[in-house]
Amino acid sequence: MLLSLAIRDIVLIETLDLEFGPADGLGVLTGETGAGKSILLDSLGLASGGRAERGLVREGARQGSVVALFDLPAGHPVFDLLDAQDIARDDVLVLRRVVGADGRSRAYVNDQPVGTGLLRRIGDLLVDIHGQHDARGLLDPAMHRELLDLYGGLESEVLAVRAAHAGWRSAADALVRLEGEVGQAQREELYWRQMHQELADLAPQGGEEVELADARARLMNREKLVEAVQESLEALQGGQGASGKLAGIERRLGRVEEMAADLLSPAREATERALVECQEAVDALERAARELVGPGRDLEQIEERLFALRAAARKYRIDVDGLPGLLAETSDRLSVLDAGAERTEAAAAAERAARASFEEAARVLSSGRMAAAADLSRAVVGELPPLKLERARIEVALEPLPEDEWGPDGAERVRLMAAMNPGQTPASLAKVASGGELSRLMLALKVVLAGTGNATTIMVFDEIDAGVGGATADAVGERLARLAADRQVLVVTHAPQIAARADQHWRVSKAVEGERTRVTVEPLDDGAERREEVARMLAGAEVTAEARAAADSLIRRSA
């Protein structure tokens, strides 16, 4: 429910704090014409995402603001929206809108800055505002399909259509991608086959360029390398080479080591290690000598291979090390091409099956919608005679969509249509009636749809009684009271028949203080104050004893 509304510097309101309750019930705002009643509804609309304009800010003020507090049940759908946006939940939901004198606005939800688009989405789940010139709620064609589905209890059918449509789109997208890949491969088939053959013949290996370059460098300097190796071996192994000298030293130290106790042991151990290292150097040099002088590719072969790899890399504008990857890519492309027809047919079959599933789900949903549309039309028409709309009729039109407009919500467009007089062709709701007729028509729709689970937290009606009185106004009041039996309803009215049914009643008045005009809102008690206001609405400028008696009777009868 809406707990409170705090308004600061909006139009003629400088400071106003309104408390609302109980959770369900009919709240009524009354007052003279021009007293400022609609400012309150404009403020609530602003807090719930309505359009912000500089004209809303009170003259002379730097900015205006509205804060609306809501107490919501645990399962309210607004919480899913808050969770999706990572907005923290509190005990109450706080919507705040600030409008500057320049017309720019800022929006907050639970003190977290949000975009006005998100604020409006939240507001649409909380507040259903309807005035004679307001297109929110049921006048929005986008809502008609959802309302029909809710009225018909078609939630499971809708979910089935959405799932089938998602599967169909996924299969169709996969088919398009595959057809594109195969088509591209076919257009470039000769190029890719030539490339693959050339690379397959070349058979590049990872790291091969570095290996060949190193081998080429060795072969180009082989004579010098062989000479250096041989000289090194001679120095290590010759008669007076390092190995022989170290071996002689080790023998001499071994013969006298015992005579010197431990004095020569470190020297002998070091000599043994040097002898071992020397032998390892000899072994490494002998291996190098065998590789340098042994059989293998000659310099010309290595250079030819290296030049062939580098030429291919230049041709395809990649590094030599990228050639193996390019070969793998060509293999993949040719595999797509070779298996293209088979894969494409399998994907096409999957798309056809998914489409058939969607069409069947959409057919079931359409059948349910047709039945629900007839029931909804009859139910609304049954509400119209007491509202002085006995000549009007309502149609729920199902317009088949072309295939390219089929979507997750089915294969037809749903529109609520109305004709206000016999012989008149039904047209969209916003075009067929005067403001008063449209307000009563919308009330009938809201009464019928009240049990669909689509109820917002608070319903707001601005002068829904315009152009009616007597029994018609009483019928409007009776229906508003029915709506308010299980939800919060707020009404701006001039009809005493409606005011008499109020669970909460506020009187709005306007006063001029010096050169400033101010709007005040006064809650009325259930006794004399309320009777006096209803009597004023009945009598006009002068409230008589007869008017007060009539007000008492009207309030008792409406209780």
PDB file of C-alpha atoms in Angstrom, residues 359-468:
ATOM      1  CA  GLU A 359       3.218 -22.834 -34.356  1.00  0.00           C
ATOM      2  CA  GLU A 360       1.484 -25.497 -32.261  1.00  0.00           C
ATOM      3  CA  ALA A 361       2.098 -23.599 -29.009  1.00  0.00           C
ATOM      4  CA  ALA A 362       0.905 -20.372 -30.647  1.00  0.00           C
ATOM      5  CA  ARG A 363      -2.218 -22.133 -31.953  1.00  0.00           C
ATOM      6  CA  VAL A 364      -3.098 -23.349 -28.456  1.00  0.00           C
ATOM      7  CA  LEU A 365      -2.550 -19.860 -27.060  1.00  0.00           C
ATOM      8  CA  SER A 366      -4.622 -18.262 -29.822  1.00  0.00           C
ATOM      9  CA  SER A 367      -7.489 -20.655 -29.108  1.00  0.00           C
ATOM     10  CA  GLY A 368      -7.385 -19.747 -25.435  1.00  0.00           C
ATOM     11  CA  ARG A 369      -7.257 -16.063 -26.253  1.00  0.00           C
ATOM     12  CA  MET A 370     -10.282 -16.300 -28.518  1.00  0.00           C
ATOM     13  CA  ALA A 371     -12.354 -17.897 -25.760  1.00  0.00           C
ATOM     14  CA  ALA A 372     -11.102 -15.419 -23.153  1.00  0.00           C
ATOM     15  CA  ALA A 373     -11.756 -12.472 -25.479  1.00  0.00           C
ATOM     16  CA  ALA A 374     -15.436 -13.409 -25.846  1.00  0.00           C
ATOM     17  CA  ASP A 375     -15.799 -13.859 -22.068  1.00  0.00           C
ATOM     18  CA  LEU A 376     -14.052 -10.561 -21.342  1.00  0.00           C
ATOM     19  CA  SER A 377     -16.247  -8.674 -23.783  1.00  0.00           C
ATOM     20  CA  ARG A 378     -19.435 -10.089 -22.209  1.00  0.00           C
ATOM     21  CA  ALA A 379     -18.233  -9.350 -18.678  1.00  0.00           C
ATOM     22  CA  VAL A 380     -17.388  -5.730 -19.451  1.00  0.00           C
ATOM     23  CA  VAL A 381     -20.639  -5.146 -21.339  1.00  0.00           C
ATOM     24  CA  GLY A 382     -22.504  -6.429 -18.257  1.00  0.00           C
ATOM     25  CA  GLU A 383     -20.939  -3.637 -16.187  1.00  0.00           C
ATOM     26  CA  LEU A 384     -21.905  -0.834 -18.573  1.00  0.00           C
ATOM     27  CA  PRO A 385     -25.699  -0.240 -18.163  1.00  0.00           C
ATOM     28  CA  PRO A 386     -25.523   1.072 -14.566  1.00  0.00           C
ATOM     29  CA  LEU A 387     -22.751   3.424 -15.724  1.00  0.00           C
ATOM     30  CA  LYS A 388     -25.109   4.947 -18.319  1.00  0.00           C
ATOM     31  CA  LEU A 389     -23.215   3.216 -21.123  1.00  0.00           C
ATOM     32  CA  GLU A 390     -25.930   0.710 -22.057  1.00  0.00           C
ATOM     33  CA  ARG A 391     -25.474   1.434 -25.765  1.00  0.00           C
ATOM     34  CA  ALA A 392     -21.737   0.821 -25.724  1.00  0.00           C
ATOM     35  CA  ARG A 393     -20.076  -2.453 -26.577  1.00  0.00           C
ATOM     36  CA  ILE A 394     -16.556  -3.772 -26.083  1.00  0.00           C
ATOM     37  CA  GLU A 395     -14.658  -6.035 -28.429  1.00  0.00           C
ATOM     38  CA  VAL A 396     -11.341  -7.728 -27.846  1.00  0.00           C
ATOM     39  CA  ALA A 397      -9.849  -7.942 -31.322  1.00  0.00           C
ATOM     40  CA  LEU A 398      -7.277 -10.594 -32.228  1.00  0.00           C
ATOM     41  CA  GLU A 399      -5.391  -9.489 -35.319  1.00  0.00           C
ATOM     42  CA  PRO A 400      -3.173 -12.190 -36.903  1.00  0.00           C
ATOM     43  CA  LEU A 401       0.377 -11.008 -37.403  1.00  0.00           C
ATOM     44  CA  PRO A 402       2.484 -11.629 -40.518  1.00  0.00           C
ATOM     45  CA  GLU A 403       5.110 -14.271 -39.970  1.00  0.00           C
ATOM     46  CA  ASP A 404       7.952 -11.771 -39.722  1.00  0.00           C
ATOM     47  CA  GLU A 405       6.192 -10.244 -36.690  1.00  0.00           C
ATOM     48  CA  TRP A 406       5.608 -13.497 -34.806  1.00  0.00           C
ATOM     49  CA  GLY A 407       7.282 -13.248 -31.467  1.00  0.00           C
ATOM     50  CA  PRO A 408       7.577 -14.606 -27.940  1.00  0.00           C
ATOM     51  CA  ASP A 409       4.038 -13.379 -27.179  1.00  0.00           C
ATOM     52  CA  GLY A 410       2.379 -15.280 -29.990  1.00  0.00           C
ATOM     53  CA  ALA A 411       1.157 -14.814 -33.529  1.00  0.00           C
ATOM     54  CA  GLU A 412      -1.534 -12.154 -33.072  1.00  0.00           C
ATOM     55  CA  ARG A 413      -1.952  -8.598 -31.866  1.00  0.00           C
ATOM     56  CA  VAL A 414      -4.514  -8.036 -29.093  1.00  0.00           C
ATOM     57  CA  ARG A 415      -6.463  -4.790 -28.998  1.00  0.00           C
ATOM     58  CA  LEU A 416      -9.323  -3.610 -26.817  1.00  0.00           C
ATOM     59  CA  MET A 417     -11.870  -1.866 -29.064  1.00  0.00           C
ATOM     60  CA  ALA A 418     -15.069  -0.008 -28.227  1.00  0.00           C
ATOM     61  CA  ALA A 419     -18.131   1.422 -29.958  1.00  0.00           C
ATOM     62  CA  MET A 420     -20.179   3.883 -27.903  1.00  0.00           C
ATOM     63  CA  ASN A 421     -23.305   3.904 -30.090  1.00  0.00           C
ATOM     64  CA  PRO A 422     -25.229   1.407 -32.236  1.00  0.00           C
ATOM     65  CA  GLY A 423     -23.977   1.269 -35.802  1.00  0.00           C
ATOM     66  CA  GLN A 424     -20.594   2.661 -34.842  1.00  0.00           C
ATOM     67  CA  THR A 425     -17.523   0.715 -35.928  1.00  0.00           C
ATOM     68  CA  PRO A 426     -15.419  -0.305 -32.909  1.00  0.00           C
ATOM     69  CA  ALA A 427     -12.183   1.640 -32.641  1.00  0.00           C
ATOM     70  CA  SER A 428      -9.351   2.005 -30.149  1.00  0.00           C
ATOM     71  CA  LEU A 429     -10.397   3.004 -26.634  1.00  0.00           C
ATOM     72  CA  ALA A 430      -8.707   6.380 -26.717  1.00  0.00           C
ATOM     73  CA  LYS A 431     -10.614   7.482 -29.835  1.00  0.00           C
ATOM     74  CA  VAL A 432     -14.211   6.487 -29.284  1.00  0.00           C
ATOM     75  CA  ALA A 433     -15.485   8.397 -26.266  1.00  0.00           C
ATOM     76  CA  SER A 434     -15.547  11.657 -24.402  1.00  0.00           C
ATOM     77  CA  GLY A 435     -13.453  11.979 -21.284  1.00  0.00           C
ATOM     78  CA  GLY A 436     -16.311  11.052 -18.952  1.00  0.00           C
ATOM     79  CA  GLU A 437     -17.443   8.116 -21.068  1.00  0.00           C
ATOM     80  CA  LEU A 438     -13.898   6.865 -21.348  1.00  0.00           C
ATOM     81  CA  SER A 439     -13.396   7.116 -17.582  1.00  0.00           C
ATOM     82  CA  ARG A 440     -16.512   5.011 -16.909  1.00  0.00           C
ATOM     83  CA  LEU A 441     -15.538   2.541 -19.600  1.00  0.00           C
ATOM     84  CA  MET A 442     -12.136   2.167 -18.013  1.00  0.00           C
ATOM     85  CA  LEU A 443     -13.763   1.703 -14.614  1.00  0.00           C
ATOM     86  CA  ALA A 444     -15.869  -1.155 -15.994  1.00  0.00           C
ATOM     87  CA  LEU A 445     -12.740  -2.780 -17.407  1.00  0.00           C
ATOM     88  CA  LYS A 446     -10.888  -2.376 -14.132  1.00  0.00           C
ATOM     89  CA  VAL A 447     -13.760  -3.933 -12.174  1.00  0.00           C
ATOM     90  CA  VAL A 448     -13.860  -6.964 -14.493  1.00  0.00           C
ATOM     91  CA  LEU A 449     -10.086  -7.326 -14.487  1.00  0.00           C
ATOM     92  CA  ALA A 450      -9.727  -6.841 -10.739  1.00  0.00           C
ATOM     93  CA  GLY A 451      -9.546 -10.584 -10.112  1.00  0.00           C
ATOM     94  CA  THR A 452      -6.838 -11.328 -12.672  1.00  0.00           C
ATOM     95  CA  GLY A 453      -3.885 -10.856 -10.337  1.00  0.00           C
ATOM     96  CA  ASN A 454      -2.839  -7.784 -12.290  1.00  0.00           C
ATOM     97  CA  ALA A 455      -3.830  -5.352  -9.551  1.00  0.00           C
ATOM     98  CA  THR A 456      -1.312  -2.649  -8.852  1.00  0.00           C
ATOM     99  CA  THR A 457      -0.675  -1.477  -5.299  1.00  0.00           C
ATOM    100  CA  ILE A 458      -2.853   1.614  -5.702  1.00  0.00           C
ATOM    101  CA  MET A 459      -5.441   2.615  -8.300  1.00  0.00           C
ATOM    102  CA  VAL A 460      -5.936   6.341  -8.875  1.00  0.00           C
ATOM    103  CA  PHE A 461      -8.917   7.971 -10.631  1.00  0.00           C
ATOM    104  CA  ASP A 462      -9.019  11.656 -11.452  1.00  0.00           C
ATOM    105  CA  GLU A 463     -12.610  12.957 -11.769  1.00  0.00           C
ATOM    106  CA  ILE A 464     -13.995   9.671 -13.073  1.00  0.00           C
ATOM    107  CA  ASP A 465     -17.459  11.098 -12.304  1.00  0.00           C
ATOM    108  CA  ALA A 466     -17.133  13.884 -14.880  1.00  0.00           C
ATOM    109  CA  GLY A 467     -20.407  14.401 -16.727  1.00  0.00           C
ATOM    110  CA  VAL A 468     -22.511  12.070 -14.569  1.00  0.00           C
TER     111      VAL A 468
END
